[in-house]
């Protein structure tokens, strides 16, 4: 088929700018996500980099703020899983550390365990859910010790999954 007509200078960047504005109106995104979306629309790498930097300077793209919102919106997940998901979205390691430092994994895990226990879920399933959601084996072990159900779950002392998580599912 025929080639696309060449765009006048600057038109490509303006259409990318409009696309990025519309994208950010729908939902915030990280610097990496914005760059990936613009590149996916055929944006020149230099134009993409300039636009993302421009939007970041205007405060329309803010990875730290985005990460805080993400963590707040996913309060049922542990630090390990959140760290993994934030890395996948291109958030810088120092930003991840800063945002996750503010949370209390132990309290979140205790609240989830209490809620699931009240619904009648077995402790073995509660422990497995907590691990899948990214709570450390140490946190899960403490919760099990506090509930007198630890004898059944000695294997959680050895179990620690930080880099790879199965999809979230309810048992």
PDB file of C-alpha atoms in Angstrom:
ATOM      1  CA  UNK A   1       0.000   0.000   0.000  1.00  0.00           C
ATOM      2  CA  UNK A   2       0.978   3.664  -0.184  1.00  0.00           C
ATOM      3  CA  UNK A   3       3.087   5.501   2.351  1.00  0.00           C
ATOM      4  CA  UNK A   4       1.543   8.062   4.628  1.00  0.00           C
ATOM      5  CA  UNK A   5       1.991  11.657   3.569  1.00  0.00           C
ATOM      6  CA  UNK A   6       4.768  13.444   5.420  1.00  0.00           C
ATOM      7  CA  UNK A   7       3.492  15.643   8.250  1.00  0.00           C
ATOM      8  CA  UNK A   8       4.455  19.270   8.373  1.00  0.00           C
ATOM      9  CA  UNK A   9       7.160  20.031  10.988  1.00  0.00           C
ATOM     10  CA  UNK A  10       5.678  20.157  14.496  1.00  0.00           C
ATOM     11  CA  UNK A  11       2.321  18.634  13.589  1.00  0.00           C
ATOM     12  CA  UNK A  12       3.333  15.199  14.876  1.00  0.00           C
ATOM     13  CA  UNK A  13       4.439  16.627  18.193  1.00  0.00           C
ATOM     14  CA  UNK A  14       1.205  18.632  18.548  1.00  0.00           C
ATOM     15  CA  UNK A  15      -0.951  15.575  17.909  1.00  0.00           C
ATOM     16  CA  UNK A  16       1.123  13.682  20.473  1.00  0.00           C
ATOM     17  CA  UNK A  17       0.692  16.587  22.900  1.00  0.00           C
ATOM     18  CA  UNK A  18      -3.084  16.480  22.427  1.00  0.00           C
ATOM     19  CA  UNK A  19      -3.099  12.715  22.854  1.00  0.00           C
ATOM     20  CA  UNK A  20      -1.091  12.988  26.083  1.00  0.00           C
ATOM     21  CA  UNK A  21      -3.436  15.670  27.473  1.00  0.00           C
ATOM     22  CA  UNK A  22      -6.424  13.440  26.749  1.00  0.00           C
ATOM     23  CA  UNK A  23      -4.699  10.418  28.231  1.00  0.00           C
ATOM     24  CA  UNK A  24      -3.911  12.293  31.447  1.00  0.00           C
ATOM     25  CA  UNK A  25      -7.474  13.616  31.674  1.00  0.00           C
ATOM     26  CA  UNK A  26      -8.725  10.023  31.812  1.00  0.00           C
ATOM     27  CA  UNK A  27      -6.230   8.837  34.402  1.00  0.00           C
ATOM     28  CA  UNK A  28      -2.810   9.745  35.752  1.00  0.00           C
ATOM     29  CA  UNK A  29       0.152   7.729  34.580  1.00  0.00           C
ATOM     30  CA  UNK A  30       3.845   7.371  35.263  1.00  0.00           C
ATOM     31  CA  UNK A  31       6.583   8.863  33.149  1.00  0.00           C
ATOM     32  CA  UNK A  32       7.332   5.431  31.670  1.00  0.00           C
ATOM     33  CA  UNK A  33       3.684   4.688  30.896  1.00  0.00           C
ATOM     34  CA  UNK A  34       3.264   8.048  29.163  1.00  0.00           C
ATOM     35  CA  UNK A  35       6.427   7.523  27.112  1.00  0.00           C
ATOM     36  CA  UNK A  36       5.356   4.000  26.159  1.00  0.00           C
ATOM     37  CA  UNK A  37       1.912   5.187  25.069  1.00  0.00           C
ATOM     38  CA  UNK A  38       3.387   8.016  22.974  1.00  0.00           C
ATOM     39  CA  UNK A  39       5.946   5.687  21.410  1.00  0.00           C
ATOM     40  CA  UNK A  40       3.117   3.275  20.624  1.00  0.00           C
ATOM     41  CA  UNK A  41       1.461   6.073  18.643  1.00  0.00           C
ATOM     42  CA  UNK A  42       4.560   6.382  16.506  1.00  0.00           C
ATOM     43  CA  UNK A  43       6.156   9.272  18.355  1.00  0.00           C
ATOM     44  CA  UNK A  44       9.758  10.142  17.578  1.00  0.00           C
ATOM     45  CA  UNK A  45      11.855   9.188  20.644  1.00  0.00           C
ATOM     46  CA  UNK A  46      13.199  12.745  20.976  1.00  0.00           C
ATOM     47  CA  UNK A  47       9.703  14.256  20.770  1.00  0.00           C
ATOM     48  CA  UNK A  48       8.409  11.712  23.287  1.00  0.00           C
ATOM     49  CA  UNK A  49      11.210  12.498  25.731  1.00  0.00           C
ATOM     50  CA  UNK A  50      10.664  16.260  25.375  1.00  0.00           C
ATOM     51  CA  UNK A  51       6.895  16.010  25.804  1.00  0.00           C
ATOM     52  CA  UNK A  52       7.088  13.778  28.847  1.00  0.00           C
ATOM     53  CA  UNK A  53       9.660  16.091  30.438  1.00  0.00           C
ATOM     54  CA  UNK A  54       7.503  19.120  29.622  1.00  0.00           C
ATOM     55  CA  UNK A  55       4.427  17.521  31.196  1.00  0.00           C
ATOM     56  CA  UNK A  56       6.493  16.498  34.209  1.00  0.00           C
ATOM     57  CA  UNK A  57       7.725  20.080  34.646  1.00  0.00           C
ATOM     58  CA  UNK A  58       4.110  21.298  34.499  1.00  0.00           C
ATOM     59  CA  UNK A  59       3.237  18.813  37.258  1.00  0.00           C
ATOM     60  CA  UNK A  60       0.917  16.783  35.037  1.00  0.00           C
ATOM     61  CA  UNK A  61       3.129  13.718  35.289  1.00  0.00           C
ATOM     62  CA  UNK A  62       4.400  13.007  38.801  1.00  0.00           C
ATOM     63  CA  UNK A  63       5.685   9.509  39.536  1.00  0.00           C
ATOM     64  CA  UNK A  64       5.878  10.051  43.290  1.00  0.00           C
ATOM     65  CA  UNK A  65       2.304  11.272  43.526  1.00  0.00           C
ATOM     66  CA  UNK A  66       1.138   8.506  41.202  1.00  0.00           C
ATOM     67  CA  UNK A  67       2.923   5.884  43.344  1.00  0.00           C
ATOM     68  CA  UNK A  68       1.314   7.239  46.543  1.00  0.00           C
ATOM     69  CA  UNK A  69      -2.131   7.057  44.947  1.00  0.00           C
ATOM     70  CA  UNK A  70      -1.433   3.551  43.678  1.00  0.00           C
ATOM     71  CA  UNK A  71      -0.331   2.325  47.108  1.00  0.00           C
ATOM     72  CA  UNK A  72      -3.346   3.947  48.800  1.00  0.00           C
ATOM     73  CA  UNK A  73      -5.673   2.357  46.260  1.00  0.00           C
ATOM     74  CA  UNK A  74      -4.190  -1.087  46.782  1.00  0.00           C
ATOM     75  CA  UNK A  75      -4.219  -1.251  50.567  1.00  0.00           C
ATOM     76  CA  UNK A  76      -4.860  -4.991  50.480  1.00  0.00           C
ATOM     77  CA  UNK A  77      -1.353  -5.701  49.168  1.00  0.00           C
ATOM     78  CA  UNK A  78       1.935  -6.078  50.953  1.00  0.00           C
ATOM     79  CA  UNK A  79       5.085  -4.086  50.366  1.00  0.00           C
ATOM     80  CA  UNK A  80       6.785  -6.788  48.304  1.00  0.00           C
ATOM     81  CA  UNK A  81       3.945  -7.013  45.798  1.00  0.00           C
ATOM     82  CA  UNK A  82       3.526  -3.232  45.641  1.00  0.00           C
ATOM     83  CA  UNK A  83       7.273  -2.827  45.050  1.00  0.00           C
ATOM     84  CA  UNK A  84       7.091  -5.322  42.199  1.00  0.00           C
ATOM     85  CA  UNK A  85       4.081  -3.611  40.603  1.00  0.00           C
ATOM     86  CA  UNK A  86       5.589  -0.118  40.933  1.00  0.00           C
ATOM     87  CA  UNK A  87       8.829  -1.318  39.329  1.00  0.00           C
ATOM     88  CA  UNK A  88       6.844  -2.733  36.423  1.00  0.00           C
ATOM     89  CA  UNK A  89       5.292   0.694  35.892  1.00  0.00           C
ATOM     90  CA  UNK A  90       8.686   2.366  35.776  1.00  0.00           C
ATOM     91  CA  UNK A  91       8.712   4.109  39.156  1.00  0.00           C
ATOM     92  CA  UNK A  92      12.251   4.846  40.357  1.00  0.00           C
ATOM     93  CA  UNK A  93      13.585   2.720  43.198  1.00  0.00           C
ATOM     94  CA  UNK A  94      14.172   5.678  45.541  1.00  0.00           C
ATOM     95  CA  UNK A  95      10.575   6.823  44.985  1.00  0.00           C
ATOM     96  CA  UNK A  96       9.305   3.318  45.720  1.00  0.00           C
ATOM     97  CA  UNK A  97      11.337   3.199  48.938  1.00  0.00           C
ATOM     98  CA  UNK A  98      10.000   6.570  50.005  1.00  0.00           C
ATOM     99  CA  UNK A  99       6.364   5.716  49.319  1.00  0.00           C
ATOM    100  CA  UNK A 100       6.463   2.242  50.877  1.00  0.00           C
ATOM    101  CA  UNK A 101       8.282   3.502  53.966  1.00  0.00           C
ATOM    102  CA  UNK A 102       5.080   5.262  55.004  1.00  0.00           C
ATOM    103  CA  UNK A 103       2.982   2.090  55.146  1.00  0.00           C
ATOM    104  CA  UNK A 104       2.447  -0.423  57.931  1.00  0.00           C
ATOM    105  CA  UNK A 105       2.414  -3.929  56.452  1.00  0.00           C
ATOM    106  CA  UNK A 106       1.815  -5.617  59.793  1.00  0.00           C
ATOM    107  CA  UNK A 107      -1.361  -3.637  60.497  1.00  0.00           C
ATOM    108  CA  UNK A 108      -2.693  -4.137  56.946  1.00  0.00           C
ATOM    109  CA  UNK A 109      -2.053  -7.886  57.103  1.00  0.00           C
ATOM    110  CA  UNK A 110      -3.659  -8.169  60.552  1.00  0.00           C
ATOM    111  CA  UNK A 111      -6.761  -6.339  59.345  1.00  0.00           C
ATOM    112  CA  UNK A 112      -7.091  -8.575  56.297  1.00  0.00           C
ATOM    113  CA  UNK A 113      -6.525 -11.733  58.340  1.00  0.00           C
ATOM    114  CA  UNK A 114      -9.137 -10.666  60.910  1.00  0.00           C
ATOM    115  CA  UNK A 115     -11.653  -9.877  58.157  1.00  0.00           C
ATOM    116  CA  UNK A 116     -11.106 -13.212  56.402  1.00  0.00           C
ATOM    117  CA  UNK A 117     -11.138 -15.140  59.673  1.00  0.00           C
ATOM    118  CA  UNK A 118     -14.465 -13.518  60.608  1.00  0.00           C
ATOM    119  CA  UNK A 119     -15.856 -14.835  57.322  1.00  0.00           C
ATOM    120  CA  UNK A 120     -14.822 -18.339  58.368  1.00  0.00           C
ATOM    121  CA  UNK A 121     -11.819 -18.777  56.074  1.00  0.00           C
ATOM    122  CA  UNK A 122      -9.308 -21.386  57.234  1.00  0.00           C
ATOM    123  CA  UNK A 123      -5.997 -20.056  58.560  1.00  0.00           C
ATOM    124  CA  UNK A 124      -4.026 -21.981  55.962  1.00  0.00           C
ATOM    125  CA  UNK A 125      -5.919 -20.167  53.202  1.00  0.00           C
ATOM    126  CA  UNK A 126      -5.533 -16.851  55.006  1.00  0.00           C
ATOM    127  CA  UNK A 127      -1.777 -17.362  55.209  1.00  0.00           C
ATOM    128  CA  UNK A 128      -1.563 -18.304  51.523  1.00  0.00           C
ATOM    129  CA  UNK A 129      -3.611 -15.240  50.519  1.00  0.00           C
ATOM    130  CA  UNK A 130      -1.391 -12.929  52.533  1.00  0.00           C
ATOM    131  CA  UNK A 131       1.743 -14.346  50.896  1.00  0.00           C
ATOM    132  CA  UNK A 132       0.220 -14.025  47.403  1.00  0.00           C
ATOM    133  CA  UNK A 133      -0.624 -10.409  48.158  1.00  0.00           C
ATOM    134  CA  UNK A 134       2.996  -9.652  48.912  1.00  0.00           C
ATOM    135  CA  UNK A 135       3.181  -9.762  52.697  1.00  0.00           C
ATOM    136  CA  UNK A 136       6.486 -11.169  53.922  1.00  0.00           C
ATOM    137  CA  UNK A 137       6.740 -14.592  55.498  1.00  0.00           C
ATOM    138  CA  UNK A 138       7.872 -12.855  58.688  1.00  0.00           C
ATOM    139  CA  UNK A 139       4.654 -10.799  58.794  1.00  0.00           C
ATOM    140  CA  UNK A 140       2.495 -13.847  58.071  1.00  0.00           C
ATOM    141  CA  UNK A 141       4.335 -15.876  60.727  1.00  0.00           C
ATOM    142  CA  UNK A 142       3.770 -13.156  63.351  1.00  0.00           C
ATOM    143  CA  UNK A 143       0.061 -13.103  62.592  1.00  0.00           C
ATOM    144  CA  UNK A 144      -0.172 -16.880  62.810  1.00  0.00           C
ATOM    145  CA  UNK A 145       1.749 -16.886  66.104  1.00  0.00           C
ATOM    146  CA  UNK A 146      -0.618 -14.267  67.513  1.00  0.00           C
ATOM    147  CA  UNK A 147      -3.609 -16.431  66.611  1.00  0.00           C
ATOM    148  CA  UNK A 148      -2.175 -19.649  68.059  1.00  0.00           C
ATOM    149  CA  UNK A 149      -2.284 -21.258  64.599  1.00  0.00           C
ATOM    150  CA  UNK A 150       1.421 -21.242  63.934  1.00  0.00           C
ATOM    151  CA  UNK A 151       2.223 -24.925  64.507  1.00  0.00           C
ATOM    152  CA  UNK A 152       0.544 -25.864  61.225  1.00  0.00           C
ATOM    153  CA  UNK A 153       2.515 -23.347  59.192  1.00  0.00           C
ATOM    154  CA  UNK A 154       6.214 -23.677  59.990  1.00  0.00           C
ATOM    155  CA  UNK A 155       6.934 -23.629  56.227  1.00  0.00           C
ATOM    156  CA  UNK A 156       6.173 -19.892  56.082  1.00  0.00           C
ATOM    157  CA  UNK A 157       9.434 -19.162  57.924  1.00  0.00           C
ATOM    158  CA  UNK A 158      11.267 -20.356  54.808  1.00  0.00           C
ATOM    159  CA  UNK A 159       8.924 -18.910  52.202  1.00  0.00           C
ATOM    160  CA  UNK A 160       9.582 -15.479  50.770  1.00  0.00           C
ATOM    161  CA  UNK A 161       8.417 -14.364  47.328  1.00  0.00           C
ATOM    162  CA  UNK A 162       9.474 -10.879  46.373  1.00  0.00           C
ATOM    163  CA  UNK A 163      10.021 -10.825  42.637  1.00  0.00           C
ATOM    164  CA  UNK A 164       7.325 -12.999  41.133  1.00  0.00           C
ATOM    165  CA  UNK A 165       3.711 -13.152  42.184  1.00  0.00           C
ATOM    166  CA  UNK A 166       0.874 -15.275  40.871  1.00  0.00           C
ATOM    167  CA  UNK A 167      -2.262 -13.435  39.850  1.00  0.00           C
ATOM    168  CA  UNK A 168      -4.457 -12.345  42.731  1.00  0.00           C
ATOM    169  CA  UNK A 169      -7.326 -14.723  43.254  1.00  0.00           C
ATOM    170  CA  UNK A 170      -9.674 -15.477  46.077  1.00  0.00           C
ATOM    171  CA  UNK A 171      -9.721 -19.049  47.406  1.00  0.00           C
TER     172      UNK A 171
END
